[in-house]
Coordinates of C-alpha atoms in Angstrom, one line a residue:
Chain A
X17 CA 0.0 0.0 0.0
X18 CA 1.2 3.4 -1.0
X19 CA 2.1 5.4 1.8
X20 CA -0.6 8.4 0.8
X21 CA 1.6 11.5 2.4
X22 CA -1.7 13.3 3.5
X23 CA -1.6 14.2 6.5
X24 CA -5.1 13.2 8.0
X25 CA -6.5 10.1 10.1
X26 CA -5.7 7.1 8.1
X27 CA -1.6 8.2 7.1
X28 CA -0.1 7.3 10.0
X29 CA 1.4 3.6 9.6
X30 CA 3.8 2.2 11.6
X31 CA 6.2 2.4 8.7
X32 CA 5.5 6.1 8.1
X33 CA 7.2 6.6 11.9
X34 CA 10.7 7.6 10.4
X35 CA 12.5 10.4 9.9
X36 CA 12.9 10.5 5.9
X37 CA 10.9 11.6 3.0
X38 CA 7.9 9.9 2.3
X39 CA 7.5 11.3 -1.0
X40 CA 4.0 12.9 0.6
X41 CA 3.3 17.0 -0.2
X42 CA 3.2 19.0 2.9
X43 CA 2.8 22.6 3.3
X44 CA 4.0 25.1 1.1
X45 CA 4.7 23.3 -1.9
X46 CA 2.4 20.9 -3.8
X47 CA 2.3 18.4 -6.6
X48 CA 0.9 15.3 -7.8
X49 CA 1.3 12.3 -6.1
X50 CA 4.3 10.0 -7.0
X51 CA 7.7 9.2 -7.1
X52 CA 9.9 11.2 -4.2
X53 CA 12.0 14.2 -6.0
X54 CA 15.4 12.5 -7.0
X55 CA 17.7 12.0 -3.5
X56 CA 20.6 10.7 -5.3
X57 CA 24.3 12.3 -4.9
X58 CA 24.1 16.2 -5.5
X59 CA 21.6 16.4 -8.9
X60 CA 22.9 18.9 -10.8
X61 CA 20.0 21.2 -11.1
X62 CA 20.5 21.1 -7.1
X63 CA 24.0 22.1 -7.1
X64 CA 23.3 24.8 -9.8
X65 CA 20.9 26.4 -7.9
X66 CA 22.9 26.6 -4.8
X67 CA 26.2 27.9 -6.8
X68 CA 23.5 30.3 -8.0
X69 CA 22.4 31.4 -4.6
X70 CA 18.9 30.0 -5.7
X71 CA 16.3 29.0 -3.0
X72 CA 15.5 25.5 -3.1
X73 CA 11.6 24.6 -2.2
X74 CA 9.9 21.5 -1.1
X75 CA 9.8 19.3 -4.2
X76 CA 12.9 20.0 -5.8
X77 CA 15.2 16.9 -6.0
X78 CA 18.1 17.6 -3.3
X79 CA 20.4 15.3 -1.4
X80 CA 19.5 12.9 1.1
X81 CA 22.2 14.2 3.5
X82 CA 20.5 17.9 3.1
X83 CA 17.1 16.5 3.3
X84 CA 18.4 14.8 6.4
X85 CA 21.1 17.6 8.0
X86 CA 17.5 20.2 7.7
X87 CA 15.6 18.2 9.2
X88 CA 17.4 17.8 12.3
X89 CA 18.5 21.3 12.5
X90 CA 14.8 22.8 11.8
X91 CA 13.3 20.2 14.5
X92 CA 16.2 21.1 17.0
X93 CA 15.3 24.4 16.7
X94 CA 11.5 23.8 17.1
X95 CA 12.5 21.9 20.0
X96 CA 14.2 25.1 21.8
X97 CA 11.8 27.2 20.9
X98 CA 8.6 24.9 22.6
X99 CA 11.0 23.9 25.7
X100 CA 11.8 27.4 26.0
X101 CA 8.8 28.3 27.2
X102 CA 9.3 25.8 30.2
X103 CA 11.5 28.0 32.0
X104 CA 10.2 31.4 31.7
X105 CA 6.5 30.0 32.2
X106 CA 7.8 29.3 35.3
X107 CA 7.9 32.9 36.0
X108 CA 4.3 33.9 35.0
X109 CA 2.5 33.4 37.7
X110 CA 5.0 35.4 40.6
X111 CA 6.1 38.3 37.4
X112 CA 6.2 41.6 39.6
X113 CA 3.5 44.0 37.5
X114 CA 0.3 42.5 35.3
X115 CA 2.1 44.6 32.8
X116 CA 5.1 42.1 33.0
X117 CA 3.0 38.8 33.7
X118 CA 1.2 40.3 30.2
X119 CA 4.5 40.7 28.4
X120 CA 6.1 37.6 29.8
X121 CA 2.6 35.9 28.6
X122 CA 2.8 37.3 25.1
X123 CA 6.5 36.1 24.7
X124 CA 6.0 32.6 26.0
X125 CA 3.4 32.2 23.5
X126 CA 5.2 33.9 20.8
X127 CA 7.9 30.8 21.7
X128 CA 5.2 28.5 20.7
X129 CA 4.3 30.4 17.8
X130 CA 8.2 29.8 16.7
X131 CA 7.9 26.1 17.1
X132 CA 4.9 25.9 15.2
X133 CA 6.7 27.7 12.2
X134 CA 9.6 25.4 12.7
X135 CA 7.6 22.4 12.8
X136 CA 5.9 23.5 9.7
X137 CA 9.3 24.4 8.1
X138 CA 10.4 20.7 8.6
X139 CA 7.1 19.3 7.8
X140 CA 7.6 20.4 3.8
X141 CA 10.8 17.9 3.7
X142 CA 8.5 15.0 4.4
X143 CA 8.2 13.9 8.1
X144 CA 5.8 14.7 10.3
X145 CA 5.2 16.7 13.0
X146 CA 3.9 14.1 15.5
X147 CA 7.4 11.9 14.9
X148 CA 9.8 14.8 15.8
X149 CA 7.6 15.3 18.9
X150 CA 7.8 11.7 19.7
X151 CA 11.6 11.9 19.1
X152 CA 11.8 14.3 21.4
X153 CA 10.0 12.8 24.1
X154 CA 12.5 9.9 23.8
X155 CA 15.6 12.0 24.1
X156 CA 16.3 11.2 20.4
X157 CA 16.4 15.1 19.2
X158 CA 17.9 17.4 20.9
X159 CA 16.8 21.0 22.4
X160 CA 19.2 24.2 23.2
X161 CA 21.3 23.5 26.3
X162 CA 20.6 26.8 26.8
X163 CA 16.8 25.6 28.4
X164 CA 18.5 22.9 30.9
X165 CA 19.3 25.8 33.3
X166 CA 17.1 26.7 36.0
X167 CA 15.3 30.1 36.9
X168 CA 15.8 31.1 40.0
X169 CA 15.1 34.3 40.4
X170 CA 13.1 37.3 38.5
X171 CA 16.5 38.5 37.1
X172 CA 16.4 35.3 35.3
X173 CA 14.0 36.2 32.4
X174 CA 15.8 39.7 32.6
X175 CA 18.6 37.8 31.6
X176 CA 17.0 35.2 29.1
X177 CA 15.7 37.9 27.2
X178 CA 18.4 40.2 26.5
X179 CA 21.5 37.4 26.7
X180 CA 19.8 34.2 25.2
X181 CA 17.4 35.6 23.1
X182 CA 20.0 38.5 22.0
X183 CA 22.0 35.5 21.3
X184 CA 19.5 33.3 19.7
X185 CA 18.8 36.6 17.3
X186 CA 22.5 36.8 16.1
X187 CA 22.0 33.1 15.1
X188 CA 19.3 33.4 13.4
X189 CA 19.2 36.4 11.2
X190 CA 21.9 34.6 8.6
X191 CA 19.4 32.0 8.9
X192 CA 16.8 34.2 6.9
X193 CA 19.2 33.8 4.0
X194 CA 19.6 30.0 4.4
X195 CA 19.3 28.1 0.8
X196 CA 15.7 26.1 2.0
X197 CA 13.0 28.4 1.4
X198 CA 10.3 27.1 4.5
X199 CA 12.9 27.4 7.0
X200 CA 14.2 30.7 6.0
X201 CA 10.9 32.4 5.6
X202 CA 9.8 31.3 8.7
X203 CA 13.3 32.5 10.1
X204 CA 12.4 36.1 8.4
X205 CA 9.1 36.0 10.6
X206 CA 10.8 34.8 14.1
X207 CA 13.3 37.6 13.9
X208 CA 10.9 40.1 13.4
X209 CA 9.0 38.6 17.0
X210 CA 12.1 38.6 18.7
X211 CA 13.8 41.9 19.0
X212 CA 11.0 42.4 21.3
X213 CA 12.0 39.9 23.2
X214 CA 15.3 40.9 23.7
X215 CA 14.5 44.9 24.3
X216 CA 11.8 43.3 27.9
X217 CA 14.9 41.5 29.2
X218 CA 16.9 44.5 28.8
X219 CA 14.8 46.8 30.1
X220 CA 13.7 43.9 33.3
X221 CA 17.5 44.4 33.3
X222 CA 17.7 47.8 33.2
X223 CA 14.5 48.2 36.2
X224 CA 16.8 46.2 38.7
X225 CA 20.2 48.1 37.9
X226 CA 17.7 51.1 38.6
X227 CA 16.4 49.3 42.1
X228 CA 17.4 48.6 45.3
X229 CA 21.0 47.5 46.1
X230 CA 19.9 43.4 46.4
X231 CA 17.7 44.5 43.4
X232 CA 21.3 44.9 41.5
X233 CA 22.8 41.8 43.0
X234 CA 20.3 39.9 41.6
X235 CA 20.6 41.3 38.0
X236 CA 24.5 40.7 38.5
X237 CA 23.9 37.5 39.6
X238 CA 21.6 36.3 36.9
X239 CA 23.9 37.9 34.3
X240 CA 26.9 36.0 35.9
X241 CA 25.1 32.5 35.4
X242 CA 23.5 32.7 31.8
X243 CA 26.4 34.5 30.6
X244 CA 28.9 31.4 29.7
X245 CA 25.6 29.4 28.7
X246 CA 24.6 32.1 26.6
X247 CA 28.4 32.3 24.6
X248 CA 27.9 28.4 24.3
X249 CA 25.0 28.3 22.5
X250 CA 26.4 29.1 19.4
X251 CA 28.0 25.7 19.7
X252 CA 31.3 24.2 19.6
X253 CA 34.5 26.0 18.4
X254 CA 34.6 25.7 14.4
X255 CA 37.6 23.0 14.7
X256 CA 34.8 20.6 16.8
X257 CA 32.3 21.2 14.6
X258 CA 31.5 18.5 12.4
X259 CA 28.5 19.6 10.5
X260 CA 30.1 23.5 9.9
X261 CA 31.7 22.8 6.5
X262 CA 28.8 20.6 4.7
X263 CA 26.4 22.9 5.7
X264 CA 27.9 26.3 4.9
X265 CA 28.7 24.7 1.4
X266 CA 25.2 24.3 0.6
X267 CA 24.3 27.6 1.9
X268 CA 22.6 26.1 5.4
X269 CA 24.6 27.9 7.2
X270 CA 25.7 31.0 6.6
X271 CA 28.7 31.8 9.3
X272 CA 30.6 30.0 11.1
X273 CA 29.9 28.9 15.5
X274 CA 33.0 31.0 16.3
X275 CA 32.2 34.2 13.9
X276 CA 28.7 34.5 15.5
X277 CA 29.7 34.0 19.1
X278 CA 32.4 36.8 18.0
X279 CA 29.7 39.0 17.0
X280 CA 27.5 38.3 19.7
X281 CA 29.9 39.3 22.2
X282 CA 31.2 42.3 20.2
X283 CA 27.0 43.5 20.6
X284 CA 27.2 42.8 24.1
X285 CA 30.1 44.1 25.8
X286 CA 29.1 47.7 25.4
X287 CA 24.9 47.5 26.0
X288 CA 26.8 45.0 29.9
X289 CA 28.3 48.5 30.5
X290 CA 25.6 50.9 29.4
X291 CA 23.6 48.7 31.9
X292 CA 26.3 48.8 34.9
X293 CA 26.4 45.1 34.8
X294 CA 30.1 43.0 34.9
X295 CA 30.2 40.2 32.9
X296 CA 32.0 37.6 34.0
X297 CA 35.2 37.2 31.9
X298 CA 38.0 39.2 33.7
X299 CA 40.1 38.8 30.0
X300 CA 37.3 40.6 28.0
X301 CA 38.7 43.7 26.4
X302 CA 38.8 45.4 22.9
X303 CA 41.5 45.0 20.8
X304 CA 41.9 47.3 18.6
X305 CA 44.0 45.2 16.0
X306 CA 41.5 42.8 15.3
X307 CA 38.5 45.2 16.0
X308 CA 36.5 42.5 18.0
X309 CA 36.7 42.3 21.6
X310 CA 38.9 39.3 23.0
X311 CA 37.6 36.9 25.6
X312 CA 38.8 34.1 28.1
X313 CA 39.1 30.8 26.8
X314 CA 34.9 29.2 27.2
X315 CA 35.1 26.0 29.3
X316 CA 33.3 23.9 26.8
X317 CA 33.6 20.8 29.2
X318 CA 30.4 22.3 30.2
X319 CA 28.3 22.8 27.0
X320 CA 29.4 18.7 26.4
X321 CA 28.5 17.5 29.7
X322 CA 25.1 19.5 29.4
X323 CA 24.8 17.6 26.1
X324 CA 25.2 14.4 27.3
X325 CA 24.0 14.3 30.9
X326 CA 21.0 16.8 29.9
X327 CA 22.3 19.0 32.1
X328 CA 20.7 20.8 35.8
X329 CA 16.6 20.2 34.1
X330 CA 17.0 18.4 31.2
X331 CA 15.1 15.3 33.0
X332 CA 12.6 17.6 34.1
X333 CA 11.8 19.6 31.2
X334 CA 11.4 16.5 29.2
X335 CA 8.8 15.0 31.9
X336 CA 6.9 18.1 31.4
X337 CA 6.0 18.2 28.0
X338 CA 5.1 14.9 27.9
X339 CA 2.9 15.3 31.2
X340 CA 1.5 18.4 29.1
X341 CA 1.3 16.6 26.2
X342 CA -0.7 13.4 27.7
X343 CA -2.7 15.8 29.8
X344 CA -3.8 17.2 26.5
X345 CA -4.6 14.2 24.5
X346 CA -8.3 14.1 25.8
X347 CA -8.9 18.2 24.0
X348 CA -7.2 16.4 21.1
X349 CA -9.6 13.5 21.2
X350 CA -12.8 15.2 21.7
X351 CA -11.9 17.8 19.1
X352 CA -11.5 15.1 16.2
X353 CA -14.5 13.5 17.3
X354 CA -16.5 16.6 17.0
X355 CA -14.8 17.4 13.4
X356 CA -15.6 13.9 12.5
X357 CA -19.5 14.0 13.9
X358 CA -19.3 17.3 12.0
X359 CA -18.2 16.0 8.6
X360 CA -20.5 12.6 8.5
X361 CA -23.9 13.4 7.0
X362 CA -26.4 14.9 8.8
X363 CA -28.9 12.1 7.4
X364 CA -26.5 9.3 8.6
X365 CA -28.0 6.6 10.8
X366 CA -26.5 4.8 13.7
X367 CA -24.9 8.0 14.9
X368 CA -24.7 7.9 18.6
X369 CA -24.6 11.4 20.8
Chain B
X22 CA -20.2 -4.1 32.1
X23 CA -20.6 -0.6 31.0
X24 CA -18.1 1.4 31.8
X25 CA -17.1 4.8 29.5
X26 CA -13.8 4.3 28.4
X27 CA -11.0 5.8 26.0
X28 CA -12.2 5.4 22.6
X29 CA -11.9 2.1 20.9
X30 CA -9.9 3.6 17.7
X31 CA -6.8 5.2 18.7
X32 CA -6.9 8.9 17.3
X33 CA -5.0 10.2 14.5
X34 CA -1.4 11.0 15.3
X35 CA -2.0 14.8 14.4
X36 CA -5.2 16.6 12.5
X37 CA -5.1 17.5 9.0
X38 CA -2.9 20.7 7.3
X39 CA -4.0 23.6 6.3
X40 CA -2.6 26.0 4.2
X41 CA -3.0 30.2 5.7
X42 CA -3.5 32.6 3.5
X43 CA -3.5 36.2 4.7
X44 CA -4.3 39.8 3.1
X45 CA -2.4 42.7 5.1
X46 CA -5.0 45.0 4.9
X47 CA -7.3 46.1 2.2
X48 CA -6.5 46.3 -1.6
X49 CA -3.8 43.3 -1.2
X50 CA -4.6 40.1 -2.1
X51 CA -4.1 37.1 0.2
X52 CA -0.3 35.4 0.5
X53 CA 0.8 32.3 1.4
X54 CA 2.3 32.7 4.8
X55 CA 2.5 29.3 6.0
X56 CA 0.5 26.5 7.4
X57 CA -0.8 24.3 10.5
X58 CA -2.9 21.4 11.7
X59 CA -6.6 21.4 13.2
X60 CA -9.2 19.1 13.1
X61 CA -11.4 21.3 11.2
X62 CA -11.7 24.6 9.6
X63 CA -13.3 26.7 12.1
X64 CA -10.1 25.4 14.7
X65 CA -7.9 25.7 11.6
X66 CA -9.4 29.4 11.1
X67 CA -8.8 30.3 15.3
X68 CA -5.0 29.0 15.2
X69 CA -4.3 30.9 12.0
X70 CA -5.7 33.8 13.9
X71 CA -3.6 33.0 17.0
X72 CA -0.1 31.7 15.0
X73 CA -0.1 34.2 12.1
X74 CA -2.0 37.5 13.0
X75 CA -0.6 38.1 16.9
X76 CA 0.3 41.7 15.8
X77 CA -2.2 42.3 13.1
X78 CA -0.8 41.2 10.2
X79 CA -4.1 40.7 8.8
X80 CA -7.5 41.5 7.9
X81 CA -8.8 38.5 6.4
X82 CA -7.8 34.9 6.6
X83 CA -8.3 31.7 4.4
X84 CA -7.6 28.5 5.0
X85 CA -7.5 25.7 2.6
X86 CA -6.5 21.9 3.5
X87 CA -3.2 20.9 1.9
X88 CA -4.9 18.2 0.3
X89 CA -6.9 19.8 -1.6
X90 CA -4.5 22.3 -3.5
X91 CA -3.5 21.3 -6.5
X92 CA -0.4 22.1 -8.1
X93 CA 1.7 21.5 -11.1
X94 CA 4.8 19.5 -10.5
X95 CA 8.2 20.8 -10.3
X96 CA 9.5 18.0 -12.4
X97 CA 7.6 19.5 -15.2
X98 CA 8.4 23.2 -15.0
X99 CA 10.8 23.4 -17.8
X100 CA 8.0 21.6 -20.4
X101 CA 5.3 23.2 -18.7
X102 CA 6.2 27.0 -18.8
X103 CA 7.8 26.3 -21.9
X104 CA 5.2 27.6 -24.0
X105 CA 5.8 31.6 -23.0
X106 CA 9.4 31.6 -23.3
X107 CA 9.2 32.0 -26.7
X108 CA 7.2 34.6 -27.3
X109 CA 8.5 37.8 -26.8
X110 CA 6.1 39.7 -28.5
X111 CA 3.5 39.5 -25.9
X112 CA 5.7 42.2 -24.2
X113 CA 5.6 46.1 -24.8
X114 CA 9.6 45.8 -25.0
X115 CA 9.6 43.8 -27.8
X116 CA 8.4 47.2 -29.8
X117 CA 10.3 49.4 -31.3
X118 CA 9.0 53.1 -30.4
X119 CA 10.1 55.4 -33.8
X120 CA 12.0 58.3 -32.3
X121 CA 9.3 61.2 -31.3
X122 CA 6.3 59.0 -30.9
X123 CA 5.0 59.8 -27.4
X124 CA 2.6 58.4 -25.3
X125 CA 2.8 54.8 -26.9

């Protein structure tokens, strides 16, 4: 039996449950039913349009191993953004002002507007949604390390916004450029949401600085713990990173780990002092040679053993989505069954209220 | 032996895709912007709403299940648009303007 592609209640076979294309049409592109585009070793038309700086879209014949290497980046990154809301949720319900609790509201669900996107993005290379989830959920796929740090105090989402998010942007605007069409015009769309993101945790910043002296402390405190985390998400140094040169050849990625956490940190430095906040990096300095700022050598010991241990959270923050997820399976249930009572004819016998 | 349980048939895995369409605001036509799943299209209508409008992108929505778009196929593009590659004439360009002749 054909494996139809459409999403809807009767796709879903056992077989379907891997990651790889399924020669199905989802979102954003749309064709005939048939024969997968050509996967085979670099197609030429492929590697034209790339040399080209060409966008490739859904149904154009591309490599397995780009099909593949999207796939895992675009659900990564739709994993961050929906188990990013996890810890700054934490913080709606004690956020000092119902001005804050709203802004801290409309940003957590601007998060899981991003995954949606994301999701979306990956769907048009032929998986589904409901397998990355499940991937996930069994620690398969990975999430930011970033979100495996705890919240503990209100300074926290100060600090999320303006040093992860700041740090998240400066990753993601090359992105909008990146040579797959879904995932960079759902990239143009998330960096538009997020400067305002960074601007609340700047200015939550900016409040405390402005506060109380154990107001401060706790800005410098929060700043002192996301800072390292924040320079790591950019990922390893470009001589451990084994996916940097494949991927910025075919236009994936469009700078390297080390130039953005360069550029990052070159953003930063000056908006830490216009704040009155220290970061923590006594070797941090300009150098006027080079025209960046130079930093300490970043103790990457950590950023691996977050990877592989899942870090302070990483147990918990998996639980929870799945709790949230099970907890919601009834809405999901009941809402199909309506659609389906909806769409039978009215005249049909047997139906049962 | 009654007892109200979980539904014999285990439900679909996730609801059906819908394509969004969205017009910015008056004399625009609707755009693509993206897509999502809901069980039916008045949910399908209410996430669009929530996912693609949050700071009023829009004053109108569509939504159209993927399923029922249809498209030509990319394999098929060269043979298919073919046809008005070669003729030129059906632009103004192709015209040569005589020197003083305004207007045209």
């Amino acid at each position: 039996m054909p494996e139809s592609g459409r999403v809807g209640p009767s796709s879903a076979s056992s077989a379907a449950r891997t990651i790889g294309y399924r020669g199905g049409m989802y979102g954003t592109d749309f064709g005939p039913e048939g024969e997968p585009a050509e996967t085979g070793p670099d197609p030429e038309e492929f590697l034209a349009l790339i040399a080209g700086e060409g966008r490739v879209e859904p149904r154009d014949a591309m490599p397995a191993e780009y099909r593949s290497t999207l796939v895992r980046q675009i659900a990564q990154h739709a994993h961050s953004e929906v188990i990013g809301m996890q810890p700054e949720g934490n913080w709606i319900s004690r956020a000092p002002s119902l001005l804050r609790k709203a802004i801290l509201m409309a940003k957590v669900q601007d998060e899981a507007g991003h995954g949606l996107y994301l999701y979306a993005a990956a769907e048009t290379l032929g998986v589904d949604r409901a397998d990355l989830v499940e991937q996930l959920q069994a620690g398969q796929q990975r999430y930011s390390s970033i979100f495996t740090y705890p919240t503990l105090t209100w300074a926290d989402v100060g600090a999320i916004g303006w040093l992860v998010d700041g740090a998240a942007i400066t990753n993601q605007i090359p992105l909008t450029r990146c040579s797959y069409g879904p995932y960079a015009r759902a990239m143009v769309r998330i960096c538009k949401e997020e400067s305002f993101h960074q601007r609340q945790g700047f200015q939550i910043l900016w409040t405390l600085q402005h506060g109380t002296t154990a107001q401060q402390q706790m800005a410098q405190d929060a700043v002192d713990r996301f800072w390292w985390p924040a320079l790591m998400m950019f990922g390893p140094p470009d001589a451990e990173s084994p996916h940097t040169r494949q991927s910025m050849a075919w236009g994936i990625k469009r700078v390297t780990n080390d130039d953005l956490r360069q550029r990052f940190i070159d953003m930063t430095v000056p908006q830490a002092t216009q704040l009155g906040v220290t970061l923590p990096d006594p070797q941090l300095r300009w150098n006027d040679e080079r025209g960046h700022f130079d930093h300490g050598p970043i103790d990457f010991s950590e950023l691996y053993d977050v990877l592989r241990t899942g870090g302070q959270c990483g147990t918990d923050r998996i639980a929870h989505h799945v709790a949230a997820h099970e907890e919601g399976a009834w809405v999901r249930a009941a809402a199909t069954a309506y659609a389906a009572k909806r769409a039978a004819p009215a005249s049909g016998r047997g139906e049962v209220a | 032996m009654s007892t109200v349980g979980p539904p014999a048939a285990e439900p679909a895995r996730d609801w059906p895709l819908w394509e969004v369409f969205v017009r910015a605001r008056r004399g625009l036509s609707h755009v693509h912007v993206g897509s999502l799943h809901a069980a039916d299209s008045a949910m399908a209508l209410q996430h669009a709403r929530d996912l693609y409008t949050r700071r009023s992108e829009g004053v109108s929505l569509w939504v159209v299940r993927a399923a029922d778009i249809v498209a030509a196929s990319p394999d098929e593009h060269d043979a298919y648009f073919d046809p008005a590659g070669d003729k030129v004439y059906r632009h103004p360009t192709f015209y040569d303007v005589p020197e003083g002749v305004e207007h045209l």
